[in-house]
Amino acid sequence: NGGDLVVLSGTTVRVRAHPTIPVPAGRIVLEGMGNVALALREDGVLTGEFRVTQPGFYRIELDDDEGVTHQGSPDHLIDLIDDLPPIVAIREPGRDTRATMVEEVYIETRASDDFGLARLEIVYAVNGGEEQTIPLLDGTGELLREASTGHTLFLDEFGLEPGDLIAYYARGLDNGPNAEERETLTDIYFVTIRPFQQDFRQADQGGGGGGGGGGMGAAGAEGRFSQRQRDIVAA
């Protein structure tokens, strides 16, 4: 319902021109991009379309019954804006976690895009192995600018053992100019598989002090090893 255009490159613009008096013909004049003929409907409205590939100006020209051309509109602006990549975040659990091999881990993701989301998915790998993809949004339905969805990992289906590590992140894609997919990845998060029970005994005083120190040292070594695993997988 207006003249100026601020659009993404590659946008198709459909024009409906309503002359104040009947005219036999008209056209869209595009600065540096040539002319586009307008089709005359029975109700006197002129219609046409063009694809925006560069910034500039356009106007409507109309012919009268004597074949004289008149400017039918002022020059209107054509401006291009960049298609920004999607914004993707993991809202739940939103941190590294520890779980037993039979627990369920729910992962909630949220994503948004200025034009529309093409795909949203969770990518995970067990112990640094091959990445697996879980589709959350495939873009085949209505084009969404915002989406919130999730998936539950049933850990008992993975055949895990204490000390195993699941790394996961979310990936969002949109349709950029020329149908190019623009990708955004979240931070990587980890689920560390812990034993069903972890007993910690306070060391006895005196001679037992050495044993207690050894226990804490082993726990510290396990923690450092687990962190080393996460660093390697993240890298």
Coordinates of C-alpha atoms in Angstrom, one line a residue:
N1 CA 0.0 0.0 0.0
G2 CA 3.0 2.3 -0.4
G3 CA 5.7 3.1 -2.8
D4 CA 9.1 2.9 -1.2
L5 CA 10.7 -0.6 -0.9
V6 CA 13.1 -1.9 1.8
V7 CA 13.5 -5.6 1.0
L8 CA 15.9 -8.5 0.8
S9 CA 17.8 -9.0 -2.5
G10 CA 15.8 -11.4 -4.7
T11 CA 12.4 -10.3 -3.4
T12 CA 9.6 -10.3 -6.0
V13 CA 7.5 -7.2 -5.8
R14 CA 4.0 -7.2 -7.2
V15 CA 2.6 -3.9 -8.2
R16 CA -1.1 -2.8 -8.6
A17 CA -1.4 0.7 -10.0
H18 CA -4.8 2.4 -9.8
P19 CA -5.0 5.3 -12.4
T20 CA -7.3 8.2 -11.6
I21 CA -8.6 8.1 -15.2
P22 CA -8.8 5.2 -17.6
V23 CA -5.6 4.5 -19.5
P24 CA -4.8 2.0 -22.2
A25 CA -1.3 1.0 -21.1
G26 CA 1.5 1.6 -18.6
R27 CA 4.8 0.3 -17.4
I28 CA 7.2 0.1 -14.4
V29 CA 10.4 2.1 -15.1
L30 CA 13.3 0.7 -13.0
E31 CA 16.4 2.8 -12.7
G32 CA 19.3 0.8 -14.3
M33 CA 17.1 -2.3 -14.7
G34 CA 14.9 -1.5 -17.7
N35 CA 11.1 -1.4 -18.0
V36 CA 8.4 -3.9 -17.1
A37 CA 5.1 -3.8 -18.9
L38 CA 1.9 -3.6 -16.8
A39 CA -1.2 -5.7 -17.7
L40 CA -4.5 -3.9 -17.9
R41 CA -7.4 -5.6 -16.0
E42 CA -11.0 -5.1 -16.8
D43 CA -11.5 -2.9 -13.8
G44 CA -8.8 -0.5 -15.1
V45 CA -6.1 -1.5 -12.6
L46 CA -2.7 -2.1 -14.0
T47 CA -0.7 -5.0 -12.6
G48 CA 2.9 -6.3 -12.9
E49 CA 5.9 -7.6 -11.0
F50 CA 9.6 -7.3 -10.9
R51 CA 12.5 -8.9 -8.9
V52 CA 14.7 -6.7 -6.9
T53 CA 18.5 -7.3 -7.5
Q54 CA 20.0 -3.9 -6.7
P55 CA 19.1 -0.6 -5.0
G56 CA 17.8 2.3 -6.9
F57 CA 14.4 3.9 -7.8
Y58 CA 11.3 3.0 -9.8
R59 CA 8.2 4.8 -11.0
I60 CA 5.0 4.2 -12.9
E61 CA 4.5 5.6 -16.4
L62 CA 1.1 5.7 -18.1
D63 CA 0.0 6.2 -21.7
D64 CA -3.0 8.2 -22.8
D65 CA -5.4 7.5 -25.6
E66 CA -3.1 9.4 -28.0
G67 CA -0.1 7.4 -27.1
V68 CA 1.6 10.2 -25.1
T69 CA 3.5 9.0 -22.0
H70 CA 3.0 10.6 -18.7
Q71 CA 4.7 10.1 -15.3
G72 CA 2.1 8.4 -13.2
S73 CA 3.9 8.4 -9.8
P74 CA 6.9 10.0 -8.2
D75 CA 10.2 8.1 -8.0
H76 CA 10.0 5.5 -5.2
L77 CA 13.1 4.2 -3.4
I78 CA 14.4 0.6 -3.7
D79 CA 16.7 -0.2 -0.8
L80 CA 18.3 -3.6 0.1
I81 CA 18.7 -5.0 3.6
D82 CA 20.9 -7.9 4.7
D83 CA 19.3 -11.2 5.6
L84 CA 20.6 -11.8 9.1
P85 CA 21.4 -15.4 10.2
P86 CA 19.0 -17.0 12.7
I87 CA 19.3 -16.7 16.4
V88 CA 19.3 -20.1 18.2
A89 CA 19.6 -20.9 21.9
I90 CA 19.3 -24.0 24.1
R91 CA 17.0 -23.0 27.0
E92 CA 16.8 -26.3 28.8
P93 CA 19.0 -27.6 30.5
G94 CA 21.2 -24.8 29.3
R95 CA 24.3 -26.2 31.0
D96 CA 26.4 -29.3 31.3
T97 CA 24.7 -32.0 33.3
R98 CA 25.3 -35.4 34.9
A99 CA 22.9 -38.3 34.6
T100 CA 22.7 -42.0 35.0
M101 CA 22.5 -44.3 32.0
V102 CA 18.8 -44.8 32.3
E103 CA 17.6 -41.2 32.8
E104 CA 15.8 -39.0 30.3
V105 CA 17.4 -35.6 29.3
Y106 CA 15.0 -33.0 27.9
I107 CA 16.5 -30.4 25.5
E108 CA 14.5 -27.3 24.7
T109 CA 15.5 -25.0 21.9
R110 CA 14.3 -21.6 20.8
A111 CA 15.1 -19.9 17.5
S112 CA 14.1 -16.9 15.5
D113 CA 14.9 -15.3 12.1
D114 CA 14.1 -12.0 10.5
F115 CA 12.7 -13.7 7.4
G116 CA 11.9 -17.3 8.3
L117 CA 13.4 -20.5 9.7
A118 CA 14.2 -23.2 7.2
R119 CA 15.4 -25.9 9.7
L120 CA 16.0 -26.4 13.4
E121 CA 17.7 -29.5 14.7
I122 CA 19.7 -31.0 17.6
V123 CA 23.1 -32.5 16.8
Y124 CA 24.7 -35.0 19.3
A125 CA 27.6 -37.4 19.5
V126 CA 28.4 -40.1 22.0
N127 CA 32.1 -40.2 23.2
G128 CA 33.2 -38.1 20.3
G129 CA 31.8 -40.4 17.7
E130 CA 29.8 -39.7 14.5
E131 CA 27.3 -36.9 14.8
Q132 CA 23.6 -37.7 14.7
T133 CA 20.9 -35.2 13.8
I134 CA 17.5 -34.9 15.3
P135 CA 15.2 -32.7 13.2
L136 CA 12.9 -30.4 15.2
L137 CA 11.7 -28.1 12.3
D138 CA 12.0 -29.1 8.7
G139 CA 10.6 -25.9 7.1
T140 CA 8.0 -27.8 4.9
G141 CA 5.0 -26.1 6.5
E142 CA 4.3 -22.5 7.3
L143 CA 7.4 -20.3 7.3
L144 CA 8.0 -19.4 10.9
R145 CA 9.9 -16.5 12.2
E146 CA 10.0 -17.9 15.8
A147 CA 9.9 -21.5 17.1
S148 CA 10.2 -23.1 20.4
T149 CA 10.5 -26.9 20.5
G150 CA 12.4 -29.7 22.2
H151 CA 13.4 -33.4 22.3
T152 CA 14.0 -35.9 25.0
L153 CA 17.1 -38.2 24.9
F154 CA 16.3 -41.6 26.4
L155 CA 19.7 -42.5 27.6
D156 CA 18.9 -46.2 28.1
E157 CA 18.7 -46.5 24.3
F158 CA 22.4 -45.7 23.9
G159 CA 24.1 -48.6 25.8
L160 CA 26.1 -46.2 28.0
E161 CA 28.4 -46.8 30.9
P162 CA 29.6 -44.6 33.7
G163 CA 32.2 -42.1 32.4
D164 CA 30.7 -41.9 28.9
L165 CA 30.0 -38.5 27.4
I166 CA 27.2 -37.1 25.2
A167 CA 28.0 -33.8 23.5
Y168 CA 25.1 -31.9 21.8
Y169 CA 24.3 -28.5 20.3
A170 CA 21.4 -26.9 18.3
R171 CA 21.7 -25.8 14.7
G172 CA 19.3 -23.4 12.9
L173 CA 19.2 -22.6 9.2
D174 CA 17.4 -20.1 7.2
N175 CA 17.0 -19.4 3.4
G176 CA 19.3 -16.6 2.5
P177 CA 19.7 -14.8 -0.9
N178 CA 19.9 -17.1 -3.9
A179 CA 18.5 -19.9 -1.7
E180 CA 21.7 -20.2 0.3
E181 CA 21.3 -21.7 3.7
R182 CA 22.7 -19.5 6.5
E183 CA 23.7 -21.5 9.6
T184 CA 23.8 -20.7 13.3
L185 CA 25.2 -23.1 16.0
T186 CA 24.7 -22.8 19.8
D187 CA 27.4 -23.5 22.3
I188 CA 28.2 -27.2 22.9
Y189 CA 26.9 -28.9 26.0
F190 CA 27.7 -32.2 27.7
V191 CA 25.9 -35.0 29.5
T192 CA 28.3 -37.0 31.6
I193 CA 27.1 -40.5 32.6
R194 CA 27.6 -41.1 36.3
P195 CA 27.3 -44.3 38.4
F196 CA 23.9 -45.0 40.1
Q197 CA 25.5 -44.4 43.5
Q198 CA 28.5 -42.4 44.5
D199 CA 29.6 -42.9 48.1
F200 CA 32.0 -40.4 49.7
R201 CA 33.6 -41.3 53.0
Q202 CA 35.2 -38.8 55.2
A203 CA 38.7 -39.9 56.2
D204 CA 39.4 -41.0 59.7
Q205 CA 41.7 -38.8 61.7
G206 CA 45.3 -39.9 62.3
G207 CA 46.5 -42.8 60.2
G208 CA 43.4 -42.7 58.0
G209 CA 44.3 -39.3 56.8
G210 CA 46.4 -40.6 54.0
G211 CA 43.6 -42.8 52.7
G212 CA 41.2 -39.9 52.7
G213 CA 43.7 -37.8 50.8
G214 CA 44.1 -40.5 48.2
G215 CA 40.3 -40.7 47.8
M216 CA 40.0 -37.0 47.1
G217 CA 43.0 -37.2 44.8
A218 CA 41.2 -40.0 42.7
A219 CA 38.0 -37.9 42.6
G220 CA 40.1 -34.9 41.4
A221 CA 41.8 -37.0 38.8
E222 CA 38.5 -38.2 37.5
G223 CA 37.2 -34.7 37.3
R224 CA 40.3 -33.6 35.4
F225 CA 39.9 -36.5 33.0
S226 CA 36.2 -35.7 32.4
Q227 CA 37.1 -32.1 31.7
R228 CA 39.9 -33.2 29.3
Q229 CA 37.3 -35.3 27.5
R230 CA 34.9 -32.3 27.1
D231 CA 37.8 -30.1 25.9
I232 CA 38.7 -32.6 23.2
V233 CA 35.1 -33.2 22.0
A234 CA 34.4 -29.5 22.0
A235 CA 37.6 -28.8 19.9

